[in-house]
Structure formats: C-alpha cells, structure tokens
Steps between C-alpha positions, in 0.01 A plus 500: 500500500569660840240725663757721670590824324845508345771729626514856363815432297375177348376535140171330417299398197140618491259282302186671372227272367128442469360227722372335185866426429577348841644185340744699286600707800585186698708369212693826459562531874623141518769578241596832658546333838826351374647846571400502867776269633757761399382698800442830319159452344148439620212453258194697614139461399174548683507158667792636704267730694463377856161434658346817644754728333409831334495364146517839326798608708666161436439538127644851481801395708562204269486716188734751665760232584481325164791527259316298233129471420376205297163563338302189399309648209167361383160637403392472865814685611432782255136532611565503876415841648710434810810413298458789255407764760712400802799286398591607147519880557730459799723247323526722191591797719784305664614375158514857367713595800744222409431307821318203349518265201168376363491166314168419329435127465222393264304244703212469253471635147335842492524835322772624735685690225194722455540631857698823484668487842603136449613506138745777580694295754830350388434143603766262624514263317374683194124466443446331834491127570194336342387234744203373303633202307361176357523219754758314294738798531476550875877478532526838324314659790756363746783627281338844481451519876858389561609783268281740699675400824839550334397846373386607847827377647687729259273797572559467873872444458478154654738347248791613717388269780579131454186285516465232760536153348293200597723197445423129514805337345750220554333199337721482191771230504830602655734531202873460446742793531623434144307691236608593147374590155150633565548873445242525213238321710567722804466804275173363365364465854602858577330624184183299572474651848517853359277433196128554580410288196663185642275340760625139520845375399559124473836324466477154343778240513549136592628401842836623621554777245482764774152658499468525878859620538443773242194636681665475841801698374273770358317535830825583682560842337124564512514462878813719518313773311204493738298289254481787246150614585344160572254533785461125548735214415397135524684192377380141482662182373290215365801289402522340845150359463622213287764376263297211367200522269225524758216736577576816694299805593519878540257496794762577765646780290161662438409468868827660613515771232141612554575538870820694426312745277227556757212281384265449797410140410774331290318166474174647373385407151608261227864490391440717193318764704785506752753545220304793354462654846873471559575667166277793594685540832841478331402777257415748773865598543830438332585142594779258418369143496744213433364152421781247469475156341134482396552193279343256752176692442511467120373222277776276358556456124178407326179675387509740799879545512603802703148587617472576870314229690403731785218744406596740779855546376379518138250773590766696692758497219254575220346784700842649581600467135201720421607770744764539770676819621782282637654178370447127544811290426442131425743212443403166349628212288214525249345801326173601664232448236254719693722805435560445128228755412688774690833515311556872565389535861608151612804397292652155551876489463680175416799503735786354303784299648818690579737595222822290484689809620269544800518126570879521498489792743270304731747210502780745584299641791459145630877449495540297178837561333592483132528690173210717389438274202486190724261665744271606214511146360412356841206738524376400155530129584257559788260697283604827670253393769541705819419229757700234315799735479477586869488137606767392253732785594477402865552137402818576305636706790421227752624202300764633258622818664303713251696385193262546206710267284395204714130546427526226236569248777146546633244269337187717481301296250205649314171646613209707375593868515144627542453286808811645660713224360831688514462551873377143559810365327720693741292391799543137393877548481498667842306211654757254371789708633345553844442129556286361780526726801336790685493727192293261291279428802423873530421530129269198510320646800453826308351289217212410733384862506325713239578820692769628741559251783430658839714433804218298661433285191873440462517389866206262451687321220821473702332378819567149633467235382707574191347430157700224325648621174415860581614623842684178585792469259834325450785632286654160431356150464683366804370773734184482712229745400450779752359854504746788453590703806373856546841627398493288181151623411599866540824448308308336216251789482782756497688308229191466278431872526857577397459277193163658409301178545313665788390862478679749728362531852222751557629747763153510655469118511854357481388146591250472213634284215412564137633408158428592141195305370724310254716376788192400699337317211819307420530357851126454535493277193820320603361429847159386376651279229800346674410514871121450515494390866698806608274718282191357666636526855623858447160611374333321790716697745398828335136392494500435874686823575270719287185352654623625839621836365146628437210559740254214506240706312676801342289805426722682247681399183836578658430275798360227274794492257695231693200267460488546123871414488446209741254348252768506230758324717243256636411393147869467407536278808212284365265605783225624269210351698617646831597837350160524336290410802700658783659805337307595188143420604510558878746789534502681163138451393351449849297224338173633357590866573744505203677769699799561273284584199175638643660704778851576370436484124816289454390306193851495355671374815226246548549370148876479565430281803260279304769438237684278749207258501532430127731260320409672173369856478194524509322171430701230685457525879758328717444126539587547870168680557177316565246488216284758679793739543606451138155606385506796738837637384389473136195710577694752709772542238239559230319757714818695578620493140164635392508768772844608375373534145691194374189352342657264246717344773191447718335262251726188544470475883128570485452231235714252694290573807181435303629160388575405862154607616344285229723205591378499862140579387485828693233625261410827671862616507555370146201699371629818663851439365370443146293819526809695609694356208225603261515858628881507492537363145229738379700790646799371305293504181488119464127481430492134394669381818281731709182344354637148555584569865159662548326192364720280721401707805129449425553129438 
C-alpha cells in the first residue's frame, strides 16, 4: 500500500480495526486491493501513515476522504477506547450526513448486535460478513471477501469502469475454422460463467470429438466482451505432454501459474501444498482458468481409473470445486474421479459426438457435395466424429472432387471408436493416398514429438546428413533416395495444413509444427514399428539438440525442461546409460544434490524422466543400464511415487530394489530397504506384509 496521500478527488476505503485483529485486517486489505488497479481507489489503514507524520492529522484526513468505512468487529474492537471515542463518532457523523457508507464485518464472534450504535446500521451485505469459520470452510471466507469488494465497487460507482485484465493465454491448440453443432455446450459455458454455484466445469470425450475446439470457440466471444468481469485469464494445455501412456507431471504448470498469480516462491513446498496455495490465489478475484487435455495426468482404466496422478493438480481442482468466484474449465478423455463428490459445484459433462445433421453441415463447410441424406449417412458412418469428418471431408475434396457418393471407394477398415478409431481409419487412408514423398516425411517427423515441434528442433531433424527412410526419401523404386528441397518441404507443410493433418499455423509462431494427438500417435507407432532405424536416428537427433538447448546446469524448471525431454528421446534412441549418467544425474540432479526435487520440488517431472529408464513400469529397469544404475532407478522411482502420494505404486519398485540388494549381498542397503517397505505397507494397512518386511530388515 502506498505511503503517499491520495488525490483529493480519489475515493478511499478506511479500515477500522483492533490490533488484536491484525491478521484479519491484512486479509481484508489483500482482497480490497483488487480495486486499486482501476485507478480510482486507494485502501487506507494506519500502516499508510508515513514515518514522522502527524498521525492524528493523518487519521482525521483519511476518515474525511473515505467514501466507505469497513469496521472489523470483534470483542477487542468493541472494547477499544480509541476506536469508540475517536473513530466511531466521526464516522457515524459522516454517515448521518450521507457522505459515508459503513460496512461492519464480523471478524470474531461477539455480542455485536447488543451494541446500540452498531445494531442500527443497515449492513451491506445484510448482517455483516462473518469471517470466523471452521478451517475446513476457509473458502467461504474468500467468497465473502470477494463479495465485499464487489459491494464496495458498486457503492463507489466503479462498475462503470472496465477492469484491467491480466491475461496469459495462447497455449490451446490452434483449431480449424470449421465449427458446427455445439450451441447447447456454448450456452452451458456461458451459464456456468454467470452461475456462482458452478466452480469447475469439465467436458469429457474421447479424442477428436472437439473438446479443445469447443473451449477455444467460447473464449473468442469472451475476449470480444472484455472477458465479462474476469480479472485474470490463464490457459494451459497438458495434451502436448504425451500421446502415449507414459508418466507426465503438472510441475511446470504449477510453477508458471503460481508465478502468474503473484506467489513469491512458486517452487516452495510439496506438490499438494503448491496446488492448495494456487487455489487460494485463484479465489482472490474472479478468474477464468482453462486446463486442456488433462488425461495424461490421470490413471488409466483399472482400480484407480480417472484419479489424478499429480497431487498438486488434484489439490487445485478439489479446492476450487469447494469454492471459486470465477470458473475453471477442464477438458479430458476420462471423467475425473477426484471431482465425483462435487456434482453440483463441479459438474462433468459427457461431450457427445456431433449429430448427423451437424456432421452433414461440417462436410458441407469443407466442400463436400451431395444430397442431405447422403451427407448425414456419411457422417453416421464415421461415428459423427468431428476430427474424422474433418479429415475425411478434406480427403474427399482432394481425391474425388468432394463427391460424397464416392466415399464407398475408400477402404477405411475397422478400429476402436474410443481410441479415436474413426479418425485413425481416415489417417490410414490418407497415408495410402499420399504415397511416399515429402508429405509423409513431414508427418513421420511430427510423430517423433510429443509436443509442438519448434523451428530449431525441426531444423535439427532436417540437417545433413539426411536420415534414411525419414528425411531421405524416394517416390518410386527406381529413384535414388534424397532429401526434399526447401520448396518441397514448405509445400508439403502447406498441403498438410489444408487437409487438416497438421494444425493451422500459430500467427505468433508460424514455423512451429503441430498435429492433433491422434495424428501424432498414428505416425509415431507406424515409424517405431515399420522403420525402427529411422525412429532411433530421429530420436537421437532430438536428444543431441535438446542437450544443447538448455544451460549446462539449469536453475529453473523452465530452463531445465529441455533436459527432461532430452531424457525421453535419449531412451527412445537406446542411449539409456548415457542419458542417465550425463543428463539425468549430472545436469538434472547435480549428482548427490538431487537438485530437481530438493531445490525445485519437481517430483512429477523427475518421475516422468525416470520412466524412460524402465522397460516395464515400475519394476523392470532397462537392460541397457548397469546393475548399479538399475538398482538406483528402482529406489528413486519408489521415493518419488511415495512423495507424490502414490503409495501402492511405490511398493513394486521398492520390493524389486530390495531383491537386487539381497542378490549382491549389500546387507546394509537391503536392511534399510526392507525397513522402508515395512513402513510403507503398514501405511497401506497391510499389517501382515509390514511385519514380514520388518522381520526381514532385522534379519
């Protein structure tokens, strides 16, 4: 809060409180400060008095300027002679003259309604704002204080001034121009934003149905309307962190979001604590938070199906479900089990495929020609699946001039719908039609990535010498393999974007290449299965590039991220031993410092890196590691799983590590490992196993 006095025409808020309620005063002032950026309000309290100033004159001047007085009422407040003899009479006099609004706020329970001068005041909101709450209902305090700030804005006539937005957006996938048939869902998003009872809204659907497109289209009119009262807007996409079933983390998101919301030390604390801290910051003002594609952070089908693996993200969403003056929008392929106990405040909506009529309209927009009945039939044959229809519509226009009647000539085969099968069938047909050439080379290169391909990474793959079967190609058997020219590469990229196989270019980063996860996973699997040498060499190129893209010893999560990704590509290139020793241990962990976890708190990202050193999660370390390294990664994986609260998953690697310690007769380590297993299984309630491991430790 500034020490300088505000201008004479600038309305202020005067906060009257007992010093016994200093903590409540700080909390109230923190919420009222959201009004200051509008440039017409300055919160005043006695800490604003400058050193050496005439405090009584400053106090009287502050009460004279104030348009609103907030009284933090408690037993100490009501027994303070200074407050009752100096502040209250003057404030009541100004209120009687119509120059001041008094808002009593009940900081601590007391007999305030027995006080004649106080009980006669028409409070806003009615009966004050009771701040004393049980700890498990703290979110109600934040909601009450947000309501207080809104009430003061109305009293001062600030609602006529548009608030200043703090925006951090642009991470959602760039979507197609074609969009149909989602009016009810758009209306539901509008209603959720306006409904104070809806705190988190989740859209659930399998890949390619159009979850990300729906949210992106809703954000457009929100932006046009000045974000409809949102003070902060942040989006984040997890989908680019992986299309295969591997471990991912919310560490980078928590680190970035905490910084965006003003946390002084984003890496401080365990993941769950950081998630709770972020939720508290989000609740301080009306915020729109968009989390796209969280399925990589959820457990696959099984006993824990749909549960969030990352405790930080789980804590954030559950806390926001409990209370949130704004809205958090989530998209995922699986229902989030952690939110099932909040059906009213955090509803999960199953996003259905398009209707046959909407599917037919989408085909028309793409240029497909035919009778309405034929277009509806074509949509139904593709499961009314948005991505499949987009790709197939472009395919028909490119191959058959858009004639819907010729769709029967395309052999699509069969595939599992829930795994995006409709789209994969079209991709397979596209690959056959394209034939060997620059277009397929581009798509296979995209299959090497699990996130958008940067200009520099793309250049590393295309650098000389060419990669046989990947960047060195031949269209016909009698031709000599050679790399495409620059003109051919650019033409191929442009053509693939027109057909929808690559996502549209990002205006801010036009040279970045990206594709829908289903497109990436198709060509990733095709490359790994049918061109293993090209797969290995491509990953090796990315491994070498990413090692150079980061500082030797990065100090932040953002700077370290290329090294975590380098580990993944190094393991895919069968360089596990080198990636472990040179990248993971020396540069990420800094050997015995364990820098990434102890300093940066990145347990999730660290576990994601460790996953590359396993042939089977989590008890079969890679055979390409030495015996000592195999034992080490088992222990590290168990420790990180336990730190993330995934206790049952921590047992197999810890037990496998114990067996290895026994095999090499490392008795001291084996005793410690058995003791840890005893403690862990006891925590899980498996008393018999806990006793057995305890006895084994002693033995």
